[in-house]
Coordinates of C-alpha atoms and ligand atoms in Angstrom, one line a residue:
M9 CA 29.6 -62.0 65.2
A10 CA 32.7 -60.4 63.6
D11 CA 33.8 -63.4 61.5
Y12 CA 30.3 -64.8 61.0
D13 CA 28.2 -63.7 58.0
Y14 CA 24.9 -64.6 59.8
D15 CA 23.5 -65.6 63.2
V16 CA 21.2 -68.1 61.4
L17 CA 21.4 -69.6 57.9
V18 CA 18.5 -71.8 57.0
I19 CA 18.8 -74.3 54.1
G20 CA 15.6 -74.6 52.2
A21 CA 12.6 -72.2 52.0
G22 CA 9.7 -74.6 52.4
P23 CA 7.1 -74.1 55.2
G24 CA 9.8 -75.3 57.7
G25 CA 12.6 -73.1 56.5
Y26 CA 10.9 -69.9 55.5
V27 CA 9.0 -69.8 58.8
A28 CA 12.2 -70.5 60.8
A29 CA 14.0 -67.7 58.9
I30 CA 11.2 -65.2 59.4
R31 CA 10.9 -66.0 63.2
A32 CA 14.7 -65.8 63.6
A33 CA 14.7 -62.4 62.0
Q34 CA 11.7 -61.2 64.1
L35 CA 13.8 -62.2 67.1
G36 CA 16.6 -59.9 66.0
L37 CA 18.9 -62.4 64.6
K38 CA 20.8 -61.7 61.3
T39 CA 19.3 -64.3 59.0
A40 CA 19.7 -65.8 55.5
C41 CA 17.8 -68.6 53.8
A42 CA 19.3 -70.6 50.9
E43 CA 16.8 -71.9 48.3
G44 CA 17.7 -73.6 45.1
R45 CA 14.2 -73.3 43.5
E46 CA 13.3 -70.2 41.5
T47 CA 10.5 -69.4 43.9
L48 CA 10.2 -69.6 47.7
G49 CA 7.7 -71.8 49.6
G50 CA 9.2 -75.2 49.0
T51 CA 7.2 -78.3 48.0
C52 CA 4.1 -77.0 49.8
L53 CA 3.6 -73.8 47.9
N54 CA 5.1 -74.8 44.6
V55 CA 4.1 -78.4 43.9
G56 CA 2.3 -79.7 47.0
C57 CA -0.4 -78.4 49.4
I58 CA -1.4 -75.3 47.5
P59 CA -1.6 -76.4 43.8
S60 CA -3.2 -79.7 44.8
K61 CA -5.9 -77.8 46.8
A62 CA -6.4 -75.4 43.9
M63 CA -7.2 -78.4 41.7
L64 CA -9.3 -80.2 44.4
H65 CA -11.4 -77.0 45.0
A66 CA -12.0 -76.4 41.3
S67 CA -12.7 -80.0 40.4
E68 CA -15.1 -80.2 43.3
Y69 CA -17.3 -77.5 41.8
Y70 CA -17.1 -79.3 38.4
D71 CA -18.1 -82.6 40.0
A72 CA -21.0 -81.0 42.0
A73 CA -22.3 -79.6 38.7
A74 CA -21.7 -82.9 36.8
N75 CA -22.9 -85.4 39.3
G76 CA -26.3 -83.9 40.2
A77 CA -25.3 -82.4 43.6
M78 CA -26.2 -78.9 42.3
A79 CA -29.4 -80.1 40.7
K80 CA -30.4 -81.4 44.1
M81 CA -30.4 -77.8 45.3
G82 CA -32.4 -76.6 42.4
I83 CA -29.5 -75.5 40.2
D84 CA -29.6 -77.1 36.8
V85 CA -26.3 -76.8 35.0
T86 CA -24.3 -78.7 32.4
P87 CA -20.7 -78.0 33.1
K88 CA -18.1 -77.5 30.4
L89 CA -14.5 -78.1 31.4
N90 CA -12.0 -75.4 30.5
L91 CA -8.9 -77.3 31.7
P92 CA -6.4 -74.6 30.7
A93 CA -8.3 -72.0 32.8
M94 CA -8.5 -74.5 35.7
H95 CA -4.7 -74.9 35.5
G96 CA -4.4 -71.1 35.2
Q97 CA -6.1 -70.4 38.5
R98 CA -3.7 -73.1 40.1
V99 CA -0.7 -71.3 38.7
D100 CA -2.1 -67.9 39.9
A101 CA -2.5 -69.3 43.4
V102 CA 1.1 -70.6 43.5
K103 CA 2.4 -67.3 42.0
G104 CA 0.6 -65.2 44.5
L105 CA 1.6 -67.2 47.6
T106 CA 5.3 -67.8 46.6
G107 CA 5.6 -64.1 45.8
G108 CA 4.1 -63.4 49.2
I109 CA 7.0 -65.2 50.9
E110 CA 9.5 -63.1 49.0
F111 CA 7.7 -60.0 50.2
L112 CA 7.8 -61.4 53.8
F113 CA 11.6 -62.0 53.5
K114 CA 12.1 -58.4 52.4
K115 CA 9.9 -57.1 55.1
N116 CA 11.7 -59.0 57.8
K117 CA 15.2 -58.5 56.2
V118 CA 15.9 -62.1 55.6
D119 CA 18.5 -62.5 52.8
W120 CA 17.6 -65.0 50.2
L121 CA 20.8 -66.8 49.0
K122 CA 19.8 -68.1 45.6
G123 CA 21.1 -71.6 44.9
Y124 CA 21.6 -75.0 46.5
A125 CA 23.6 -75.0 49.7
Q126 CA 26.4 -77.5 50.5
F127 CA 28.2 -77.8 53.8
T128 CA 31.9 -76.9 53.6
G129 CA 32.4 -77.3 57.4
K130 CA 30.4 -77.4 60.7
D131 CA 29.6 -73.7 60.5
S132 CA 29.9 -72.9 56.8
V133 CA 28.1 -73.6 53.5
E134 CA 28.7 -72.8 49.9
V135 CA 25.9 -71.3 47.8
A136 CA 26.3 -70.5 44.1
G137 CA 30.1 -70.4 44.5
K138 CA 30.2 -68.2 47.6
T139 CA 31.0 -69.4 51.1
Y140 CA 29.0 -68.2 54.1
R141 CA 29.8 -68.7 57.8
A142 CA 26.9 -68.8 60.3
K143 CA 26.7 -69.4 64.1
N144 CA 23.6 -71.6 63.5
I145 CA 22.6 -73.6 60.4
V146 CA 19.1 -75.0 60.1
I147 CA 18.6 -77.9 57.7
A148 CA 15.1 -77.7 56.2
T149 CA 15.7 -79.3 52.9
G150 CA 12.3 -81.2 52.9
S151 CA 11.6 -84.3 50.9
S152 CA 11.0 -85.6 47.4
V153 CA 9.1 -88.5 45.7
T154 CA 10.2 -92.0 46.6
P155 CA 11.0 -93.8 43.3
L156 CA 9.5 -97.2 42.5
P157 CA 11.9 -99.6 40.9
G158 CA 10.7 -100.7 37.4
V159 CA 8.4 -97.6 37.1
E160 CA 10.3 -94.7 35.7
V161 CA 8.7 -91.3 36.1
D162 CA 8.9 -88.8 33.2
N163 CA 6.7 -85.8 33.9
D164 CA 7.3 -84.3 30.5
K165 CA 5.8 -87.2 28.7
Q166 CA 2.7 -87.2 30.9
V167 CA 2.3 -91.0 30.9
I168 CA 4.1 -92.1 34.1
V169 CA 4.1 -89.1 36.5
D170 CA 4.6 -88.2 40.1
S171 CA 2.5 -85.7 42.1
T172 CA 4.1 -82.7 40.3
G173 CA 3.3 -84.2 36.9
A174 CA -0.2 -85.2 38.0
L175 CA -1.0 -81.6 38.9
E176 CA -0.2 -80.4 35.4
L177 CA -1.8 -83.0 33.0
A178 CA -2.8 -81.2 29.8
K179 CA -5.8 -83.4 29.2
V180 CA -8.1 -85.6 31.3
P181 CA -6.9 -89.2 31.1
E182 CA -9.3 -91.9 30.1
H183 CA -7.8 -94.3 32.6
M184 CA -5.5 -93.2 35.4
V185 CA -3.8 -95.8 37.6
V186 CA -2.7 -94.5 40.9
I187 CA 0.1 -96.5 42.6
G188 CA -0.4 -96.1 46.4
G189 CA -3.6 -95.5 48.3
G190 CA -2.2 -92.8 50.5
V191 CA -2.9 -89.1 50.7
I192 CA -1.5 -88.1 47.4
G193 CA -3.0 -91.0 45.5
L194 CA -6.5 -90.3 46.9
E195 CA -6.4 -86.5 46.5
L196 CA -5.0 -86.4 43.0
G197 CA -6.9 -89.5 42.0
S198 CA -10.1 -87.7 43.1
V199 CA -9.2 -84.6 41.0
W200 CA -9.0 -86.5 37.8
R201 CA -11.9 -88.8 38.6
R202 CA -14.1 -85.8 39.1
L203 CA -13.0 -84.4 35.8
G204 CA -13.9 -87.6 34.0
A205 CA -11.1 -90.2 34.3
K206 CA -11.7 -93.8 35.3
V207 CA -9.3 -94.2 38.3
T208 CA -7.9 -97.5 39.6
C209 CA -5.9 -97.4 42.8
V210 CA -3.3 -100.1 43.4
E211 CA -2.4 -100.4 47.1
F212 CA 0.2 -102.8 48.5
L213 CA -1.5 -103.1 51.9
D214 CA -5.0 -104.6 52.7
Q215 CA -6.5 -101.2 53.2
I216 CA -5.9 -97.6 52.1
L217 CA -4.7 -94.7 54.2
P218 CA -2.2 -96.5 56.5
G219 CA -1.7 -94.8 59.9
M220 CA -5.3 -93.7 60.2
D221 CA -8.0 -95.2 62.5
A222 CA -9.3 -98.5 61.2
D223 CA -12.9 -97.3 61.1
V224 CA -11.9 -94.3 59.1
R225 CA -9.9 -96.4 56.6
K226 CA -12.8 -98.8 56.1
D227 CA -15.4 -96.1 55.6
A228 CA -13.2 -94.0 53.4
N229 CA -12.7 -97.0 51.2
R230 CA -16.4 -97.5 50.9
I231 CA -17.0 -93.8 50.1
F232 CA -14.3 -93.6 47.4
K233 CA -15.6 -96.9 45.9
K234 CA -19.1 -95.4 45.8
Q235 CA -17.6 -92.4 44.0
G236 CA -16.2 -94.6 41.3
I237 CA -12.6 -95.3 42.3
E238 CA -11.7 -98.9 41.8
F239 CA -9.3 -100.4 44.3
K240 CA -6.8 -103.2 43.9
L241 CA -5.7 -103.9 47.5
K242 CA -3.0 -106.3 48.6
T243 CA -1.4 -105.7 45.1
K244 CA 1.9 -104.4 44.0
V245 CA 3.1 -102.9 40.7
T246 CA 6.4 -104.5 39.6
K247 CA 6.9 -103.0 36.2
A248 CA 5.5 -100.2 34.0
E249 CA 6.4 -99.9 30.3
V250 CA 5.5 -97.0 28.1
K251 CA 4.1 -98.1 24.8
G252 CA 3.3 -95.1 22.6
K253 CA 0.9 -92.9 24.6
K254 CA -0.1 -95.6 27.1
A255 CA 1.6 -97.5 29.9
V256 CA 1.3 -101.2 30.5
L257 CA 1.6 -102.1 34.2
T258 CA 2.5 -105.5 35.6
L259 CA 0.6 -106.2 38.9
E260 CA 1.3 -109.0 41.3
P261 CA -0.5 -110.0 44.5
A262 CA 1.5 -108.6 47.5
A263 CA 1.9 -112.0 48.9
G264 CA 3.1 -113.5 45.6
G265 CA 1.2 -115.3 42.9
D266 CA 0.1 -114.8 39.3
A267 CA 0.9 -111.5 37.6
E268 CA -1.7 -109.5 35.6
T269 CA -1.4 -106.6 33.3
L270 CA -3.3 -103.3 33.3
E271 CA -3.3 -100.5 30.7
A272 CA -3.4 -96.9 31.6
D273 CA -3.1 -93.5 29.9
V274 CA -1.6 -92.0 33.0
V275 CA 0.1 -93.7 35.9
L276 CA 0.7 -91.7 39.1
V277 CA 3.5 -93.0 41.4
S278 CA 2.6 -91.9 44.9
I279 CA 4.1 -94.5 47.3
G280 CA 5.6 -92.0 49.7
R281 CA 8.3 -89.3 50.0
R282 CA 11.9 -89.5 51.2
P283 CA 14.1 -86.9 52.9
N284 CA 16.4 -84.6 50.8
T285 CA 20.0 -84.9 51.9
D286 CA 21.8 -85.9 48.7
G287 CA 24.4 -83.3 47.7
L288 CA 24.2 -81.5 51.0
G289 CA 27.7 -82.5 52.1
L290 CA 26.5 -83.7 55.5
D291 CA 29.8 -85.5 56.0
K292 CA 31.7 -82.2 55.9
A293 CA 29.5 -81.0 58.8
G294 CA 30.1 -84.3 60.7
L295 CA 26.5 -85.4 60.3
A296 CA 25.0 -88.8 59.2
V297 CA 21.5 -89.9 58.4
N298 CA 19.5 -92.7 60.1
A299 CA 18.4 -95.9 58.4
R300 CA 15.4 -94.1 56.9
G301 CA 17.6 -91.4 55.5
Q302 CA 16.4 -88.8 58.0
I303 CA 18.4 -86.4 60.2
E304 CA 17.8 -87.2 63.8
T305 CA 17.4 -84.3 66.3
D306 CA 16.7 -83.9 70.0
H307 CA 13.6 -82.3 71.5
D308 CA 15.0 -78.9 70.7
F309 CA 15.6 -79.8 67.0
G310 CA 19.4 -79.7 67.6
T311 CA 21.4 -82.4 65.7
Q312 CA 24.4 -84.2 67.2
V313 CA 26.6 -81.3 65.9
P314 CA 26.2 -78.2 68.1
G315 CA 25.0 -75.2 66.1
I316 CA 23.4 -77.4 63.4
W317 CA 19.6 -77.9 63.7
A318 CA 17.1 -79.7 61.5
I319 CA 13.3 -79.5 61.0
G320 CA 10.4 -80.5 58.7
D321 CA 10.2 -83.4 56.3
V322 CA 14.0 -84.1 56.6
I323 CA 13.6 -85.2 60.2
P324 CA 11.4 -88.1 61.6
G325 CA 7.7 -87.6 62.1
P326 CA 4.7 -87.0 59.7
M327 CA 5.6 -85.1 56.5
L328 CA 3.1 -82.3 56.9
A329 CA 3.5 -78.6 56.3
H330 CA 2.0 -77.4 59.6
K331 CA 4.4 -79.7 61.5
A332 CA 7.3 -78.2 59.6
E333 CA 6.0 -74.7 60.3
D334 CA 5.6 -75.3 64.0
E335 CA 9.1 -76.8 64.1
G336 CA 10.4 -73.7 62.2
I337 CA 9.0 -71.4 64.9
A338 CA 10.3 -73.6 67.7
V339 CA 13.8 -74.0 66.3
A340 CA 14.2 -70.2 65.8
E341 CA 13.0 -69.6 69.4
N342 CA 15.5 -72.2 70.7
I343 CA 18.3 -70.6 68.8
A344 CA 17.4 -67.2 70.3
G345 CA 17.6 -68.7 73.8
L346 CA 13.8 -69.0 74.3
T347 CA 11.9 -72.2 74.8
G348 CA 10.5 -73.6 71.5
I349 CA 8.4 -76.7 71.8
V350 CA 6.3 -78.8 69.4
N351 CA 3.8 -81.3 70.9
H352 CA 4.3 -84.1 68.4
D353 CA 1.4 -86.0 70.0
V354 CA -1.1 -83.5 68.8
I355 CA -0.4 -83.0 65.0
P356 CA -3.6 -83.1 63.0
S357 CA -3.7 -84.7 59.6
V358 CA -6.2 -84.1 56.8
V359 CA -7.0 -85.6 53.5
Y360 CA -8.7 -83.0 51.3
T361 CA -11.0 -85.2 49.4
M362 CA -14.8 -84.9 49.5
P363 CA -15.7 -85.7 52.2
E364 CA -12.5 -84.7 54.0
I365 CA -10.8 -87.1 56.3
A366 CA -9.1 -85.8 59.4
G367 CA -7.5 -87.2 62.6
V368 CA -5.5 -86.1 65.6
G369 CA -3.9 -88.1 68.3
L370 CA -4.2 -91.9 68.7
T371 CA -6.2 -94.3 66.6
E372 CA -8.6 -96.5 68.6
E373 CA -6.2 -99.4 67.9
Q374 CA -3.2 -97.5 69.3
A375 CA -5.2 -96.2 72.3
K376 CA -6.3 -99.7 73.2
E377 CA -2.7 -101.0 73.2
R378 CA -2.0 -98.4 76.0
G379 CA -5.0 -99.1 78.2
E380 CA -8.8 -99.1 78.6
V381 CA -10.7 -96.6 76.4
K382 CA -14.2 -95.3 75.9
V383 CA -15.3 -94.5 72.4
G384 CA -18.1 -92.1 71.3
K385 CA -19.2 -92.1 67.6
F386 CA -21.7 -89.8 65.9
P387 CA -22.8 -90.1 62.2
M388 CA -22.8 -87.0 60.0
A389 CA -26.3 -88.2 58.9
G390 CA -27.5 -87.2 62.3
N391 CA -26.1 -83.7 62.0
S392 CA -28.7 -81.1 60.9
R393 CA -26.3 -79.0 58.8
A394 CA -24.7 -81.9 57.0
K395 CA -28.1 -83.3 56.3
T396 CA -29.4 -80.0 55.0
N397 CA -26.3 -79.6 52.8
H398 CA -26.9 -83.1 51.3
E399 CA -23.6 -84.3 52.9
P400 CA -24.7 -87.4 54.9
D401 CA -21.4 -89.4 54.6
G402 CA -19.0 -89.8 57.5
F403 CA -18.8 -89.7 61.3
V404 CA -17.0 -88.2 64.2
K405 CA -15.2 -90.6 66.6
V406 CA -13.9 -89.4 70.0
I407 CA -11.5 -91.8 71.9
A408 CA -11.0 -91.1 75.6
D409 CA -9.1 -92.7 78.4
A410 CA -11.6 -94.9 80.3
N411 CA -10.4 -93.7 83.7
S412 CA -9.5 -90.1 83.3
D413 CA -11.9 -89.3 80.4
R414 CA -9.0 -87.4 78.8
V415 CA -9.3 -87.2 75.0
L416 CA -6.7 -89.4 73.3
G417 CA -7.8 -89.1 69.7
V418 CA -10.4 -87.7 67.4
W419 CA -11.2 -89.0 63.9
I420 CA -13.6 -87.4 61.4
I421 CA -15.0 -88.0 58.0
A422 CA -17.1 -85.0 56.9
S423 CA -17.2 -82.4 54.2
V424 CA -15.4 -79.9 56.4
A425 CA -13.4 -82.4 58.6
G426 CA -10.2 -80.4 58.1
T427 CA -11.8 -77.4 59.8
M428 CA -13.6 -79.4 62.4
I429 CA -10.4 -81.2 63.6
A430 CA -8.9 -77.8 64.8
Q431 CA -11.2 -77.8 67.9
A432 CA -10.2 -81.4 68.7
A433 CA -6.5 -80.5 68.5
Q434 CA -7.0 -77.5 70.7
A435 CA -9.0 -79.4 73.2
M436 CA -6.3 -82.1 73.4
E437 CA -3.5 -79.5 73.7
F438 CA -5.4 -78.2 76.8
G439 CA -5.7 -81.8 78.1
A440 CA -9.5 -81.7 77.7
T441 CA -11.8 -84.6 78.7
S442 CA -14.7 -85.8 76.5
E443 CA -17.0 -84.1 79.0
D444 CA -15.2 -80.7 78.4
I445 CA -16.1 -81.0 74.7
A446 CA -19.6 -82.3 75.4
Y447 CA -20.4 -79.3 77.7
T448 CA -18.9 -76.7 75.4
C449 CA -21.6 -74.7 73.6
H450 CA -21.3 -75.3 69.8
A451 CA -23.0 -73.0 67.3
H452 CA -26.1 -74.3 65.6
P453 CA -26.4 -75.4 62.8
T454 CA -22.8 -76.4 62.2
H455 CA -21.0 -79.6 61.3
S456 CA -18.9 -79.1 64.5
E457 CA -22.0 -80.0 66.6
A458 CA -21.2 -83.6 65.5
V459 CA -17.9 -83.3 67.5
K460 CA -19.9 -82.3 70.6
E461 CA -22.4 -85.2 70.0
A462 CA -19.6 -87.7 69.6
A463 CA -18.1 -86.5 72.9
M464 CA -21.5 -86.9 74.5
A465 CA -21.6 -90.4 73.0
V466 CA -18.5 -91.3 75.0
T467 CA -20.7 -91.5 78.1
G468 CA -23.7 -92.8 76.0
K469 CA -25.7 -89.6 75.8
P470 CA -25.9 -88.0 72.3
I471 CA -29.2 -86.3 71.5
H472 CA -29.7 -86.7 67.8
I473 CA -29.4 -90.5 67.3
Ligands
LIG524 P1 9.9 -78.6 51.6 O1 8.6 -77.9 51.5 O2 10.1 -79.8 50.8 O3 10.9 -77.5 51.3 C1 12.3 -77.8 51.2 C2 13.0 -76.8 50.3 O4 14.4 -76.9 50.4 C3 12.6 -77.0 48.8 O5 12.1 -75.8 48.2 C4 14.0 -77.4 48.2 O6 14.2 -76.8 46.9 C5 14.9 -76.7 49.1 N1 16.3 -77.4 49.2 C6 16.5 -78.7 49.2 N2 17.9 -78.9 49.3 C7 18.4 -77.7 49.3 C8 19.8 -77.2 49.3 N3 20.8 -78.1 49.4 N4 20.0 -75.9 49.3 C9 18.9 -75.0 49.1 N5 17.7 -75.4 49.1 C10 17.4 -76.7 49.2 N6 1.2 -81.2 53.7 C11 0.2 -80.7 54.4 O7 0.3 -80.4 55.6 N7 -1.1 -80.4 53.9 C12 -1.3 -80.7 52.6 O8 -2.4 -80.5 52.1 C13 -0.2 -81.2 51.8 N8 -0.4 -81.5 50.5 C14 0.6 -82.0 49.7 C15 0.4 -82.3 48.4 C16 1.4 -82.8 47.6 C17 1.2 -83.1 46.2 C18 2.7 -83.0 48.2 C19 3.9 -83.5 47.4 C20 2.9 -82.7 49.6 C21 1.9 -82.2 50.3 N9 2.1 -82.0 51.7 C22 1.0 -81.5 52.4 C23 3.3 -82.2 52.4 C24 4.1 -80.8 52.5 O9 4.3 -80.3 51.3 C25 5.4 -81.1 53.2 O10 5.3 -81.8 54.4 C26 6.1 -79.7 53.5 O11 6.3 -79.0 52.3 C27 7.5 -80.0 54.2 O12 8.1 -78.7 54.4 P2 9.6 -78.6 54.5 O13 9.9 -77.1 54.8 O14 10.2 -79.6 55.5 O15 10.2 -79.0 53.1
LIG525 P1 1.7 -92.1 51.7 O1 2.7 -92.6 52.7 O2 0.6 -91.3 52.3 O3 1.0 -93.3 51.0 C1 1.8 -94.2 50.2 C2 0.9 -95.4 50.0 O4 1.6 -96.2 49.0 C3 0.8 -96.3 51.2 O5 -0.6 -96.6 51.4 C4 1.7 -97.5 50.9 O6 1.2 -98.7 51.5 C5 1.5 -97.6 49.4 N1 2.6 -98.3 48.7 C6 4.0 -98.3 49.0 N2 4.7 -99.0 48.1 C7 3.8 -99.5 47.3 C8 3.9 -100.3 46.1 N3 5.0 -100.7 45.7 N4 2.7 -100.6 45.4 C9 1.5 -100.2 45.9 N5 1.4 -99.4 47.0 C10 2.5 -99.0 47.6 O7 2.5 -91.3 50.6 P2 2.0 -90.3 49.5 O8 0.6 -90.4 49.3 O9 3.0 -90.4 48.4 O10 2.3 -88.9 50.3 C11 3.6 -88.6 50.7 C12 3.6 -87.7 51.9 O11 3.1 -86.4 51.5 C13 2.8 -88.2 53.0 O12 3.6 -88.5 54.1 C14 1.8 -87.1 53.4 O13 1.9 -86.8 54.7 C15 2.3 -85.9 52.6 N6 1.0 -85.3 52.0 C16 0.1 -84.8 52.8 C17 -1.1 -84.3 52.3 C18 -2.1 -83.8 53.2 O14 -1.7 -83.5 54.3 N7 -3.3 -83.6 52.8 C19 -1.3 -84.4 50.9 C20 -0.4 -84.9 50.1 C21 0.8 -85.4 50.6

């Protein structure tokens, strides 16, 4: 240790990096974490998961009051939007949670090196003009918005924005065009639709939510349409010009054809995210990125250079906070000589709209490519709690291996799908069969009983349909 400053130096304090740093320190390793932002917590806490959920939660209440959902329960209210206060509670949530990470760093004796880190060699980085040597360096630099050629984002002007700008709009747009029918487009499009905007979603593919189960994509599209979002599928945006306080977009059919124009007060560019490696000096460490700009690792999160590790959005796999966190724990344990493992086959994903959309494991299409499957489906309209709560939309779908009955995937659309998916992930982690879920006692009346009924439907025996 004599000539090393640290056992572990983590670059980036997002959910991957800050968790890796805390676990490394808990394991007795001398640890530092470099972060260039003014606050810890990365994309997730500062401009991602947390502020988006703060706006989703608040706008859901507003919508319930405005769209008659509360009146259905005997509560007559006429909501009045106080947008600055809504933003205020978002900012408070971010401040509280990012400050919480700073507290955890102090508690666990993790040094925060303030500034952007750059490799100066295989075991050294420079941060704010000072060089540090570390036995192990973990790259957890995360990702940022993928730019769309011809559509220039300027968050300050609040006309063409990315997700960060869309969280902070000072007024509700009359017409918002969302480019990309993925997770960000649907979550933030939903926020502004609920608060009164007309929302048009332009999606390049023939359906929204790529990567999800086909039934889920189709039903989600139907539900969002019913809520008032207009979709232009198989369409691409080729240009956006700002004219005064509005943007004029040029749209073309994805397969080619006549262009049309569309005017919007706000345009949200949400066509994906790309790994952050620019300015990191990877070449000085002897590292290169793959064709998608990601840093490749082995099963232990080691890169091709011994002593340099990588986790989170900067490596292949879904760009999700909980995946980054689990990799953070695993990499620290591997560095400490323990066995840190992440089962990448069981990473749940959730879209936090109303209803929520969640999935884990294989889609029905993927499962069928691998062999014979049995599928059980149960509608939320048959679930007593969902019905009582006036939440009839959605379903649970359990996909099991036709021979072994082992659960291969679970997909859910339900008001609390994000909470319900946890039991499916846990069951799959334990190698459960659909019968194991079907014969597990579920509390009544809960939305989760629909998971049990869908599992019962795998062998054709649900009770409530
Ligand atoms: P990041 O969180 O991106 O953190 C990387 C950090 O590294 C950043 O703070 C950056 O400043 C810092 N950094 C970069 N380069 C350097 C350098 N050279 N030196 C020092 N520091 C550096 N995921 C979910 O699971 N659930 C959600 O609900 C969800 N909602 C989202 C909503 C939005 C609007 C967005 C944009 C993303 C959302 N995500 C969500 C995705 C989630 O935020 C990411 O998957 C997660 O933050 C990745 O964690 P990470 O640690 O790999 O990187
Ligand atoms: P995404 O990959 O989820 O969706 C992007 C969409 O844009 C796709 O449907 C794609 O077909 C479409 N697209 C691409 N180019 C296009 C073009 N030129 N014109 C029209 N459509 C185009 O990406 P995102 O929504 O930007 O989210 C980025 C990442 O952030 C995701 O990987 C996601 O995992 C993560 N995220 C997660 C959550 C969550 O877990 N709830 C929330 C927000 C973001």
